[in-house]
Coordinates of C-alpha atoms in Angstrom, one line a residue:
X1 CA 0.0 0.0 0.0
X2 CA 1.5 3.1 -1.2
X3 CA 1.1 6.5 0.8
X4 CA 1.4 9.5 -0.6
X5 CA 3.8 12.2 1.9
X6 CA 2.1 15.7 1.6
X7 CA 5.0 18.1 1.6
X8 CA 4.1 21.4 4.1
X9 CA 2.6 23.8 1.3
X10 CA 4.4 26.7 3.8
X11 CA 7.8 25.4 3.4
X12 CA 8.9 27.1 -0.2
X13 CA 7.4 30.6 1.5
X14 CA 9.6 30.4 4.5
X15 CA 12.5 29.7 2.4
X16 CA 11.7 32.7 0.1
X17 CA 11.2 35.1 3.0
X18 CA 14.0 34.1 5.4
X19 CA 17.7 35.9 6.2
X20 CA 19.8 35.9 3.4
X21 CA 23.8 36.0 4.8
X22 CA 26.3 37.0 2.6
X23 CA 29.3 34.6 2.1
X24 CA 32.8 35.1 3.6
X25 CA 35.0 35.8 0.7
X26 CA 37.1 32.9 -0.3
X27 CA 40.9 32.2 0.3
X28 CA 41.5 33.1 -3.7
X29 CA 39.8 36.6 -2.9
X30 CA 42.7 37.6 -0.1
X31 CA 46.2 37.8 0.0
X32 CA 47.6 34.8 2.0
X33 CA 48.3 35.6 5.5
X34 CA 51.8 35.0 7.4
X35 CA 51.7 31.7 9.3
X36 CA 53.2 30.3 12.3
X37 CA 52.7 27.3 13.6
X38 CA 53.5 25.8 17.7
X39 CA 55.2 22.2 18.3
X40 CA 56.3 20.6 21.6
X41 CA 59.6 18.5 22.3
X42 CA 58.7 14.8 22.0
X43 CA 59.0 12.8 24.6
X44 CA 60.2 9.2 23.1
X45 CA 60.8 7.9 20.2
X46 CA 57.5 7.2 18.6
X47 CA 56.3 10.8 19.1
X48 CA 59.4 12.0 18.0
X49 CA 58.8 10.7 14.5
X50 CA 55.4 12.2 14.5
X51 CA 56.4 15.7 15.4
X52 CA 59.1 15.4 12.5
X53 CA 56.5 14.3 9.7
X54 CA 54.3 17.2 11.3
X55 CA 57.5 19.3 11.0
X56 CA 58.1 18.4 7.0
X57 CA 54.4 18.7 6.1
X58 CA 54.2 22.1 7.4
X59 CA 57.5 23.4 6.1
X60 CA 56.4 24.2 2.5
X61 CA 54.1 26.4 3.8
X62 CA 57.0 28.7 4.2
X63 CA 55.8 29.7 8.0
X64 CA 56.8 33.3 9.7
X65 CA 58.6 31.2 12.2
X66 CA 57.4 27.6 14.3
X67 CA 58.2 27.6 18.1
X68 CA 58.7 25.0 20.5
X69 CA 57.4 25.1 24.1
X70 CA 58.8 24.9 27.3
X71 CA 57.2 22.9 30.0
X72 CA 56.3 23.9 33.5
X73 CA 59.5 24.5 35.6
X74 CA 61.8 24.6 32.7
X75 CA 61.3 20.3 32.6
X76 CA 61.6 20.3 28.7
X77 CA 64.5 22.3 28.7
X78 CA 66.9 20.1 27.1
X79 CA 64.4 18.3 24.5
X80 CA 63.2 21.5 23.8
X81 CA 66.7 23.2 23.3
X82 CA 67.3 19.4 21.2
X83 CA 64.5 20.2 18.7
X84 CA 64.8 24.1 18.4
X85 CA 69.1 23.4 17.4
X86 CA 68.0 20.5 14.9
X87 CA 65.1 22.6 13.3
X88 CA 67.8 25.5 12.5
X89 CA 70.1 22.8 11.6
X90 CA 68.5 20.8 8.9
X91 CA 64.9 22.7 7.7
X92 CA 64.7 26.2 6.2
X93 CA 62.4 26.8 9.0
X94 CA 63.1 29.8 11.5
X95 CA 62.9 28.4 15.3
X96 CA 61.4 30.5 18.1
X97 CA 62.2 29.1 21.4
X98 CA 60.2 29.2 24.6
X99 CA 61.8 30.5 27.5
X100 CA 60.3 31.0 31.2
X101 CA 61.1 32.7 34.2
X102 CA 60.3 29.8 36.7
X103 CA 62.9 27.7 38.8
X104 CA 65.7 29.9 37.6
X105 CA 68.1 32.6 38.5
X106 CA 68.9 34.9 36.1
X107 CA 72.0 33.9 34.7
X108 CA 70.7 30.6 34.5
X109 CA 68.3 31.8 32.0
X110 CA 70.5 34.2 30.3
X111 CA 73.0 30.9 29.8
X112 CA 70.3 28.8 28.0
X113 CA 69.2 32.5 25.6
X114 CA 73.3 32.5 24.7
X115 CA 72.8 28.8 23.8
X116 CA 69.8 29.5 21.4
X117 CA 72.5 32.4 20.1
X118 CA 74.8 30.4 19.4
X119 CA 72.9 27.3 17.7
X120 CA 71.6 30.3 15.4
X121 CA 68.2 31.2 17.6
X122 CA 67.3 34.3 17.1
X123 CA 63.4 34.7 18.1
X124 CA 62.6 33.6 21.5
X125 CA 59.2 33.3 23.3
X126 CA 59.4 35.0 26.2
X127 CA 56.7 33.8 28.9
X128 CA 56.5 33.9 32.7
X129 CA 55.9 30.3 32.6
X130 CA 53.5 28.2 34.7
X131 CA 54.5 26.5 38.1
X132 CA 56.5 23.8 38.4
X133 CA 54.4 20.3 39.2
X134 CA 53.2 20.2 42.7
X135 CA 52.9 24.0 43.0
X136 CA 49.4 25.9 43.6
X137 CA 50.7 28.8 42.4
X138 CA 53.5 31.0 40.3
X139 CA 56.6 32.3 43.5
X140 CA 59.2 34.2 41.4
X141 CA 62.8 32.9 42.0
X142 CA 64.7 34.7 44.1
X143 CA 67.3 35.6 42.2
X144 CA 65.4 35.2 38.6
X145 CA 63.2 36.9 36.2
X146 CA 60.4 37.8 38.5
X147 CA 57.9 38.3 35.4
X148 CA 57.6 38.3 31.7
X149 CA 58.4 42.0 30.8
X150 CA 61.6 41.3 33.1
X151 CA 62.6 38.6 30.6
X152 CA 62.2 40.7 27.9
X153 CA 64.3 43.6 29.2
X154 CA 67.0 41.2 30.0
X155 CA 66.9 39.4 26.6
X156 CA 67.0 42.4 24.9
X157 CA 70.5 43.4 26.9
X158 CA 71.7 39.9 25.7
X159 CA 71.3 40.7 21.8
X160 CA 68.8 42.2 19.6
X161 CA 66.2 39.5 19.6
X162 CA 63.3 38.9 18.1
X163 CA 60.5 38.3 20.9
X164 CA 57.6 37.3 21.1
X165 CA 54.9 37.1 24.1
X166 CA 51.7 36.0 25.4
X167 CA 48.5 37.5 25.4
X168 CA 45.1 36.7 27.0
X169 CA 41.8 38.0 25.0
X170 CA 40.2 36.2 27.9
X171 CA 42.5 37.5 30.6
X172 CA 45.0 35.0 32.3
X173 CA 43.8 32.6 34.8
X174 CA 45.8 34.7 37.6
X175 CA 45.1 38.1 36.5
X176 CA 43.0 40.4 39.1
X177 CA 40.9 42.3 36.5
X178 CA 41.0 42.3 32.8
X179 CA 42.1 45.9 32.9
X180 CA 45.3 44.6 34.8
X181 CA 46.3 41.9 32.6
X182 CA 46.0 44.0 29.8
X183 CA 48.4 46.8 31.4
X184 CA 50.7 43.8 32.1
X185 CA 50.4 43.4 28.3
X186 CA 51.1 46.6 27.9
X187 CA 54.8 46.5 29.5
X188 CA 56.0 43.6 28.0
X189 CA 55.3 45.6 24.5
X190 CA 57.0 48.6 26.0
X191 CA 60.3 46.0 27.8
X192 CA 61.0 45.4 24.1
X193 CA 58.6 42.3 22.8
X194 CA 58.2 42.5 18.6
X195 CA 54.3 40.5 19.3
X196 CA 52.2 38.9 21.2
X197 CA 50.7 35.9 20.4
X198 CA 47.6 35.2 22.3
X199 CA 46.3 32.2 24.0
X200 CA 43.3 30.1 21.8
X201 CA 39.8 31.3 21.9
X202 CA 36.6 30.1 20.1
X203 CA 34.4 32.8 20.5
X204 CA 36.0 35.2 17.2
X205 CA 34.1 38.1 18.7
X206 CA 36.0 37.8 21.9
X207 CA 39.1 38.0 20.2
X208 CA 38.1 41.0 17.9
X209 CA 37.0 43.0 21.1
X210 CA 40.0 42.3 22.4
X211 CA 41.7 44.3 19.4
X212 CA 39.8 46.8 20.0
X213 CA 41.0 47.2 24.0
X214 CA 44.8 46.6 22.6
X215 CA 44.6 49.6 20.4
X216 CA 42.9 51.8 22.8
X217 CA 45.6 50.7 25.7
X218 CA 48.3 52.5 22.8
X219 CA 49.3 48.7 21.4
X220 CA 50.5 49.3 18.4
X221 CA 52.2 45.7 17.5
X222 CA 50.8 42.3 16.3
X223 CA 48.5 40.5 18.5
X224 CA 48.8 37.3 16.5
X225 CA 45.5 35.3 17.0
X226 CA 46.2 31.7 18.5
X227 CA 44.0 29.2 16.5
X228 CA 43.6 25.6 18.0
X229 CA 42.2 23.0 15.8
X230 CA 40.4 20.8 18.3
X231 CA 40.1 17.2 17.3
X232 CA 39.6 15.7 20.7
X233 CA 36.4 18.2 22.0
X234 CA 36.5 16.2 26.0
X235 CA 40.8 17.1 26.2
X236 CA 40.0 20.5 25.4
X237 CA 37.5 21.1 27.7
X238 CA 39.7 19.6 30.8
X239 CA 42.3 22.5 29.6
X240 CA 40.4 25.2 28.7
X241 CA 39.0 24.6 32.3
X242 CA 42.8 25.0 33.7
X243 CA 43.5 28.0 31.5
X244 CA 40.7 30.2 31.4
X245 CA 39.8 30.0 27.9
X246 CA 36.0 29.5 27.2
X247 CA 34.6 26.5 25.3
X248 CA 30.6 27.8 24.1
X249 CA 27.8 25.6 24.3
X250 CA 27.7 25.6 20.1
X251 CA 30.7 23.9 19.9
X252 CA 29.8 21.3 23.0
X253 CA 26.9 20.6 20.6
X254 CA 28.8 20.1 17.5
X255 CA 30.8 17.7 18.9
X256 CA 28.3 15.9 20.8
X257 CA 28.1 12.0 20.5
X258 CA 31.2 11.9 18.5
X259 CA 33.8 10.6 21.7
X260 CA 34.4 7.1 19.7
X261 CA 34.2 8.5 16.3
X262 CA 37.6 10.3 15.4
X263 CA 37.0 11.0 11.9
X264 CA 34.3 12.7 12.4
X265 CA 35.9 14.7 15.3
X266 CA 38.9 15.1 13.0
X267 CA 36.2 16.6 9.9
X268 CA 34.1 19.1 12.6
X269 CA 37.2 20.3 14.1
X270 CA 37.9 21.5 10.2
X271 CA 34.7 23.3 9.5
X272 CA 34.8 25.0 12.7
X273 CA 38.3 26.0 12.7
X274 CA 38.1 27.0 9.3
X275 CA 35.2 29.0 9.9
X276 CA 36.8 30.9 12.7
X277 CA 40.1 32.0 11.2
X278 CA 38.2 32.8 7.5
X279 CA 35.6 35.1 9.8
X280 CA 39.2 36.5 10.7
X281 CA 40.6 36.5 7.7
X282 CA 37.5 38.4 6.7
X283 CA 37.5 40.8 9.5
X284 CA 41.0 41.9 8.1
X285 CA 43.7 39.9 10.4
X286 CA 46.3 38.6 8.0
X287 CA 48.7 36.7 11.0
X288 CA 47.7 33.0 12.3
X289 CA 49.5 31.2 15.2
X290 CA 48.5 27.4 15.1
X291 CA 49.0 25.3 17.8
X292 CA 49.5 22.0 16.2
X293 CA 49.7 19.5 18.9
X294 CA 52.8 17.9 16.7
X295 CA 49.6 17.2 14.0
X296 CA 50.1 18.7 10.3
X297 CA 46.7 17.4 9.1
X298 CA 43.9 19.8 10.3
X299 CA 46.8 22.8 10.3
X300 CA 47.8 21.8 6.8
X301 CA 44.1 21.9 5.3
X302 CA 43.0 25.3 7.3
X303 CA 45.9 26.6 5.6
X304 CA 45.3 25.7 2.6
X305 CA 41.1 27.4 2.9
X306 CA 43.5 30.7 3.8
X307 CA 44.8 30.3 0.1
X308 CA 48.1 29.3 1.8
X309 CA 50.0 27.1 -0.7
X310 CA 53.2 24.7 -0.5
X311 CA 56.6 27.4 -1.7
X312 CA 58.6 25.8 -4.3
X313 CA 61.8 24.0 -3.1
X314 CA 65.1 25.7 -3.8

Protein backbone atom coordinates (compact mmCIF):
# COMPACT_ATOMS: atom_id res chain seq x y z
CA UNK A 1 0.00 0.00 0.00
CA UNK A 2 1.48 3.13 -1.21
CA UNK A 3 1.06 6.48 0.85
CA UNK A 4 1.40 9.55 -0.57
CA UNK A 5 3.81 12.17 1.94
CA UNK A 6 2.11 15.67 1.61
CA UNK A 7 4.96 18.10 1.64
CA UNK A 8 4.15 21.38 4.10
CA UNK A 9 2.55 23.77 1.35
CA UNK A 10 4.38 26.75 3.75
CA UNK A 11 7.83 25.37 3.41
CA UNK A 12 8.86 27.14 -0.20
CA UNK A 13 7.42 30.63 1.47
CA UNK A 14 9.60 30.35 4.55
CA UNK A 15 12.52 29.75 2.35
CA UNK A 16 11.72 32.68 0.10
CA UNK A 17 11.17 35.12 3.00
CA UNK A 18 14.03 34.07 5.41
CA UNK A 19 17.71 35.93 6.24
CA UNK A 20 19.83 35.87 3.41
CA UNK A 21 23.78 35.95 4.82
CA UNK A 22 26.26 37.00 2.58
CA UNK A 23 29.32 34.56 2.13
CA UNK A 24 32.83 35.10 3.63
CA UNK A 25 35.05 35.85 0.72
CA UNK A 26 37.13 32.86 -0.28
CA UNK A 27 40.87 32.15 0.32
CA UNK A 28 41.46 33.11 -3.70
CA UNK A 29 39.78 36.65 -2.88
CA UNK A 30 42.65 37.57 -0.05
CA UNK A 31 46.22 37.84 0.00
CA UNK A 32 47.63 34.76 1.98
CA UNK A 33 48.29 35.62 5.52
CA UNK A 34 51.81 35.04 7.40
CA UNK A 35 51.70 31.66 9.35
CA UNK A 36 53.24 30.25 12.32
CA UNK A 37 52.69 27.27 13.57
CA UNK A 38 53.51 25.75 17.71
CA UNK A 39 55.22 22.25 18.33
CA UNK A 40 56.33 20.58 21.57
CA UNK A 41 59.59 18.48 22.31
CA UNK A 42 58.72 14.79 22.04
CA UNK A 43 58.96 12.78 24.56
CA UNK A 44 60.19 9.24 23.11
CA UNK A 45 60.82 7.93 20.24
CA UNK A 46 57.53 7.16 18.59
CA UNK A 47 56.31 10.76 19.10
CA UNK A 48 59.38 12.02 17.96
CA UNK A 49 58.79 10.70 14.52
CA UNK A 50 55.36 12.17 14.47
CA UNK A 51 56.35 15.70 15.38
CA UNK A 52 59.12 15.41 12.50
CA UNK A 53 56.51 14.30 9.75
CA UNK A 54 54.28 17.20 11.28
CA UNK A 55 57.50 19.33 10.95
CA UNK A 56 58.13 18.39 7.03
CA UNK A 57 54.40 18.66 6.13
CA UNK A 58 54.17 22.08 7.35
CA UNK A 59 57.51 23.42 6.09
CA UNK A 60 56.44 24.18 2.54
CA UNK A 61 54.14 26.37 3.78
CA UNK A 62 57.00 28.69 4.20
CA UNK A 63 55.77 29.68 8.00
CA UNK A 64 56.79 33.34 9.69
CA UNK A 65 58.60 31.16 12.23
CA UNK A 66 57.42 27.57 14.26
CA UNK A 67 58.19 27.61 18.09
CA UNK A 68 58.68 24.95 20.50
CA UNK A 69 57.41 25.10 24.08
CA UNK A 70 58.80 24.91 27.35
CA UNK A 71 57.23 22.87 30.03
CA UNK A 72 56.32 23.92 33.50
CA UNK A 73 59.54 24.48 35.56
CA UNK A 74 61.80 24.56 32.75
CA UNK A 75 61.26 20.26 32.56
CA UNK A 76 61.59 20.27 28.65
CA UNK A 77 64.54 22.30 28.71
CA UNK A 78 66.89 20.10 27.07
CA UNK A 79 64.37 18.33 24.47
CA UNK A 80 63.19 21.48 23.76
CA UNK A 81 66.67 23.22 23.31
CA UNK A 82 67.35 19.44 21.25
CA UNK A 83 64.51 20.23 18.70
CA UNK A 84 64.80 24.10 18.41
CA UNK A 85 69.11 23.37 17.42
CA UNK A 86 67.98 20.48 14.90
CA UNK A 87 65.08 22.61 13.29
CA UNK A 88 67.85 25.53 12.50
CA UNK A 89 70.11 22.80 11.57
CA UNK A 90 68.49 20.77 8.90
CA UNK A 91 64.93 22.74 7.71
CA UNK A 92 64.73 26.20 6.19
CA UNK A 93 62.44 26.83 8.96
CA UNK A 94 63.06 29.77 11.50
CA UNK A 95 62.91 28.41 15.26
CA UNK A 96 61.43 30.54 18.09
CA UNK A 97 62.17 29.11 21.44
CA UNK A 98 60.18 29.15 24.60
CA UNK A 99 61.82 30.50 27.55
CA UNK A 100 60.35 31.03 31.19
CA UNK A 101 61.07 32.69 34.19
CA UNK A 102 60.27 29.75 36.66
CA UNK A 103 62.86 27.70 38.81
CA UNK A 104 65.65 29.89 37.62
CA UNK A 105 68.13 32.64 38.52
CA UNK A 106 68.85 34.93 36.08
CA UNK A 107 71.98 33.91 34.74
CA UNK A 108 70.73 30.64 34.48
CA UNK A 109 68.29 31.80 31.95
CA UNK A 110 70.52 34.15 30.30
CA UNK A 111 72.96 30.86 29.78
CA UNK A 112 70.30 28.83 27.99
CA UNK A 113 69.23 32.55 25.64
CA UNK A 114 73.30 32.50 24.67
CA UNK A 115 72.84 28.76 23.75
CA UNK A 116 69.82 29.46 21.38
CA UNK A 117 72.53 32.43 20.11
CA UNK A 118 74.82 30.43 19.38
CA UNK A 119 72.92 27.26 17.67
CA UNK A 120 71.63 30.29 15.42
CA UNK A 121 68.21 31.20 17.60
CA UNK A 122 67.27 34.32 17.06
CA UNK A 123 63.44 34.72 18.06
CA UNK A 124 62.61 33.63 21.53
CA UNK A 125 59.22 33.32 23.30
CA UNK A 126 59.38 34.97 26.19
CA UNK A 127 56.71 33.82 28.90
CA UNK A 128 56.51 33.86 32.66
CA UNK A 129 55.88 30.32 32.64
CA UNK A 130 53.46 28.21 34.69
CA UNK A 131 54.51 26.51 38.09
CA UNK A 132 56.46 23.76 38.40
CA UNK A 133 54.37 20.34 39.15
CA UNK A 134 53.16 20.24 42.69
CA UNK A 135 52.88 24.01 43.01
CA UNK A 136 49.36 25.85 43.61
CA UNK A 137 50.68 28.82 42.37
CA UNK A 138 53.48 31.02 40.28
CA UNK A 139 56.64 32.26 43.54
CA UNK A 140 59.22 34.16 41.40
CA UNK A 141 62.79 32.88 42.02
CA UNK A 142 64.74 34.74 44.11
CA UNK A 143 67.28 35.64 42.15
CA UNK A 144 65.38 35.16 38.56
CA UNK A 145 63.16 36.93 36.21
CA UNK A 146 60.44 37.76 38.49
CA UNK A 147 57.90 38.35 35.38
CA UNK A 148 57.56 38.29 31.69
CA UNK A 149 58.41 42.03 30.85
CA UNK A 150 61.62 41.28 33.14
CA UNK A 151 62.55 38.57 30.64
CA UNK A 152 62.19 40.70 27.92
CA UNK A 153 64.29 43.65 29.16
CA UNK A 154 66.95 41.19 30.04
CA UNK A 155 66.87 39.36 26.63
CA UNK A 156 67.02 42.38 24.95
CA UNK A 157 70.47 43.41 26.94
CA UNK A 158 71.68 39.92 25.70
CA UNK A 159 71.31 40.66 21.76
CA UNK A 160 68.81 42.15 19.57
CA UNK A 161 66.22 39.53 19.57
CA UNK A 162 63.29 38.89 18.07
CA UNK A 163 60.47 38.35 20.91
CA UNK A 164 57.59 37.28 21.06
CA UNK A 165 54.87 37.07 24.07
CA UNK A 166 51.72 35.97 25.43
CA UNK A 167 48.49 37.51 25.43
CA UNK A 168 45.06 36.75 27.03
CA UNK A 169 41.77 37.96 25.01
CA UNK A 170 40.22 36.23 27.87
CA UNK A 171 42.47 37.49 30.56
CA UNK A 172 45.01 35.00 32.29
CA UNK A 173 43.85 32.61 34.77
CA UNK A 174 45.77 34.68 37.64
CA UNK A 175 45.07 38.11 36.46
CA UNK A 176 43.01 40.40 39.11
CA UNK A 177 40.93 42.27 36.48
CA UNK A 178 41.02 42.26 32.76
CA UNK A 179 42.07 45.90 32.88
CA UNK A 180 45.27 44.63 34.81
CA UNK A 181 46.27 41.88 32.57
CA UNK A 182 45.97 43.97 29.78
CA UNK A 183 48.44 46.78 31.43
CA UNK A 184 50.71 43.83 32.13
CA UNK A 185 50.38 43.40 28.32
CA UNK A 186 51.12 46.63 27.91
CA UNK A 187 54.75 46.46 29.47
CA UNK A 188 55.99 43.56 27.99
CA UNK A 189 55.27 45.56 24.48
CA UNK A 190 57.02 48.61 25.98
CA UNK A 191 60.26 46.00 27.78
CA UNK A 192 61.01 45.40 24.08
CA UNK A 193 58.55 42.31 22.78
CA UNK A 194 58.24 42.47 18.65
CA UNK A 195 54.35 40.50 19.31
CA UNK A 196 52.19 38.88 21.17
CA UNK A 197 50.73 35.93 20.42
CA UNK A 198 47.64 35.15 22.33
CA UNK A 199 46.26 32.23 23.99
CA UNK A 200 43.34 30.12 21.80
CA UNK A 201 39.76 31.28 21.90
CA UNK A 202 36.60 30.05 20.08
CA UNK A 203 34.43 32.75 20.49
CA UNK A 204 36.02 35.22 17.23
CA UNK A 205 34.10 38.07 18.67
CA UNK A 206 35.99 37.81 21.88
CA UNK A 207 39.07 37.96 20.17
CA UNK A 208 38.12 40.95 17.89
CA UNK A 209 37.00 43.03 21.06
CA UNK A 210 39.97 42.34 22.35
CA UNK A 211 41.73 44.35 19.38
CA UNK A 212 39.84 46.81 19.98
CA UNK A 213 41.04 47.22 23.98
CA UNK A 214 44.79 46.64 22.61
CA UNK A 215 44.60 49.61 20.41
CA UNK A 216 42.88 51.75 22.80
CA UNK A 217 45.63 50.71 25.72
CA UNK A 218 48.26 52.55 22.81
CA UNK A 219 49.28 48.71 21.40
CA UNK A 220 50.50 49.35 18.38
CA UNK A 221 52.19 45.68 17.50
CA UNK A 222 50.85 42.32 16.34
CA UNK A 223 48.51 40.54 18.53
CA UNK A 224 48.77 37.33 16.49
CA UNK A 225 45.50 35.33 17.00
CA UNK A 226 46.24 31.70 18.50
CA UNK A 227 43.98 29.21 16.52
CA UNK A 228 43.59 25.60 17.97
CA UNK A 229 42.17 23.00 15.81
CA UNK A 230 40.41 20.75 18.32
CA UNK A 231 40.08 17.20 17.32
CA UNK A 232 39.64 15.73 20.70
CA UNK A 233 36.35 18.24 22.03
CA UNK A 234 36.47 16.21 26.02
CA UNK A 235 40.80 17.07 26.18
CA UNK A 236 40.01 20.53 25.37
CA UNK A 237 37.53 21.15 27.71
CA UNK A 238 39.72 19.64 30.84
CA UNK A 239 42.29 22.55 29.64
CA UNK A 240 40.36 25.25 28.69
CA UNK A 241 39.02 24.61 32.32
CA UNK A 242 42.81 25.00 33.70
CA UNK A 243 43.51 27.99 31.50
CA UNK A 244 40.70 30.15 31.35
CA UNK A 245 39.75 30.04 27.85
CA UNK A 246 36.00 29.54 27.17
CA UNK A 247 34.56 26.48 25.35
CA UNK A 248 30.57 27.77 24.06
CA UNK A 249 27.80 25.57 24.26
CA UNK A 250 27.71 25.56 20.14
CA UNK A 251 30.71 23.86 19.87
CA UNK A 252 29.78 21.28 22.97
CA UNK A 253 26.88 20.59 20.61
CA UNK A 254 28.77 20.08 17.52
CA UNK A 255 30.77 17.66 18.93
CA UNK A 256 28.30 15.89 20.83
CA UNK A 257 28.06 12.05 20.51
CA UNK A 258 31.23 11.94 18.54
CA UNK A 259 33.82 10.62 21.68
CA UNK A 260 34.36 7.14 19.71
CA UNK A 261 34.15 8.46 16.34
CA UNK A 262 37.59 10.30 15.44
CA UNK A 263 36.98 10.99 11.90
CA UNK A 264 34.31 12.70 12.39
CA UNK A 265 35.91 14.70 15.26
CA UNK A 266 38.86 15.14 13.01
CA UNK A 267 36.24 16.57 9.86
CA UNK A 268 34.07 19.09 12.60
CA UNK A 269 37.23 20.28 14.08
CA UNK A 270 37.93 21.49 10.24
CA UNK A 271 34.71 23.28 9.54
CA UNK A 272 34.82 24.97 12.69
CA UNK A 273 38.33 26.02 12.66
CA UNK A 274 38.08 27.03 9.32
CA UNK A 275 35.19 28.99 9.93
CA UNK A 276 36.77 30.94 12.73
CA UNK A 277 40.09 31.95 11.19
CA UNK A 278 38.24 32.79 7.46
CA UNK A 279 35.63 35.07 9.77
CA UNK A 280 39.18 36.54 10.68
CA UNK A 281 40.61 36.46 7.69
CA UNK A 282 37.54 38.35 6.72
CA UNK A 283 37.53 40.79 9.52
CA UNK A 284 41.00 41.92 8.14
CA UNK A 285 43.74 39.89 10.37
CA UNK A 286 46.31 38.59 7.95
CA UNK A 287 48.66 36.70 11.01
CA UNK A 288 47.75 32.99 12.32
CA UNK A 289 49.45 31.21 15.16
CA UNK A 290 48.47 27.40 15.13
CA UNK A 291 49.03 25.32 17.83
CA UNK A 292 49.53 22.03 16.17
CA UNK A 293 49.71 19.52 18.94
CA UNK A 294 52.77 17.93 16.74
CA UNK A 295 49.58 17.16 13.98
CA UNK A 296 50.06 18.70 10.31
CA UNK A 297 46.75 17.43 9.07
CA UNK A 298 43.91 19.78 10.33
CA UNK A 299 46.78 22.83 10.34
CA UNK A 300 47.83 21.82 6.84
CA UNK A 301 44.13 21.85 5.25
CA UNK A 302 43.02 25.25 7.33
CA UNK A 303 45.93 26.62 5.57
CA UNK A 304 45.34 25.70 2.56
CA UNK A 305 41.10 27.44 2.85
CA UNK A 306 43.54 30.67 3.83
CA UNK A 307 44.84 30.34 0.10
CA UNK A 308 48.13 29.31 1.77
CA UNK A 309 50.02 27.14 -0.70
CA UNK A 310 53.16 24.74 -0.46
CA UNK A 311 56.60 27.36 -1.73
CA UNK A 312 58.64 25.81 -4.30
CA UNK A 313 61.82 24.05 -3.13
CA UNK A 314 65.11 25.66 -3.82
Amino acid sequence: MNVAVQADPGTLQRWLTGPRVAGLPLGSDLPPPKLSFEFFPPKNETLEQQLWAAIRRLEPLGPRFVSVTYGAGGSTRARTHETVSRLARETSLTPAAHLTCVSATKEEVNEVARGYLDAGVRHIVALRGDPPAGANQYTPHPGGYAQAEDLVRGLRNIADFDISVGAYPERHPAAVSAIADLDFLKRKIDAGATRAITQYFFDTDIYLRFLDLCGAAGITVPIVPGILPVSNFKQVQKFSAMCGASVPAWMEKLFEGLDEDADTRRMVAAVVAAEQVRRLQASGVDEFHFYTLNRADLTYAIAHLLGVRPKAAG
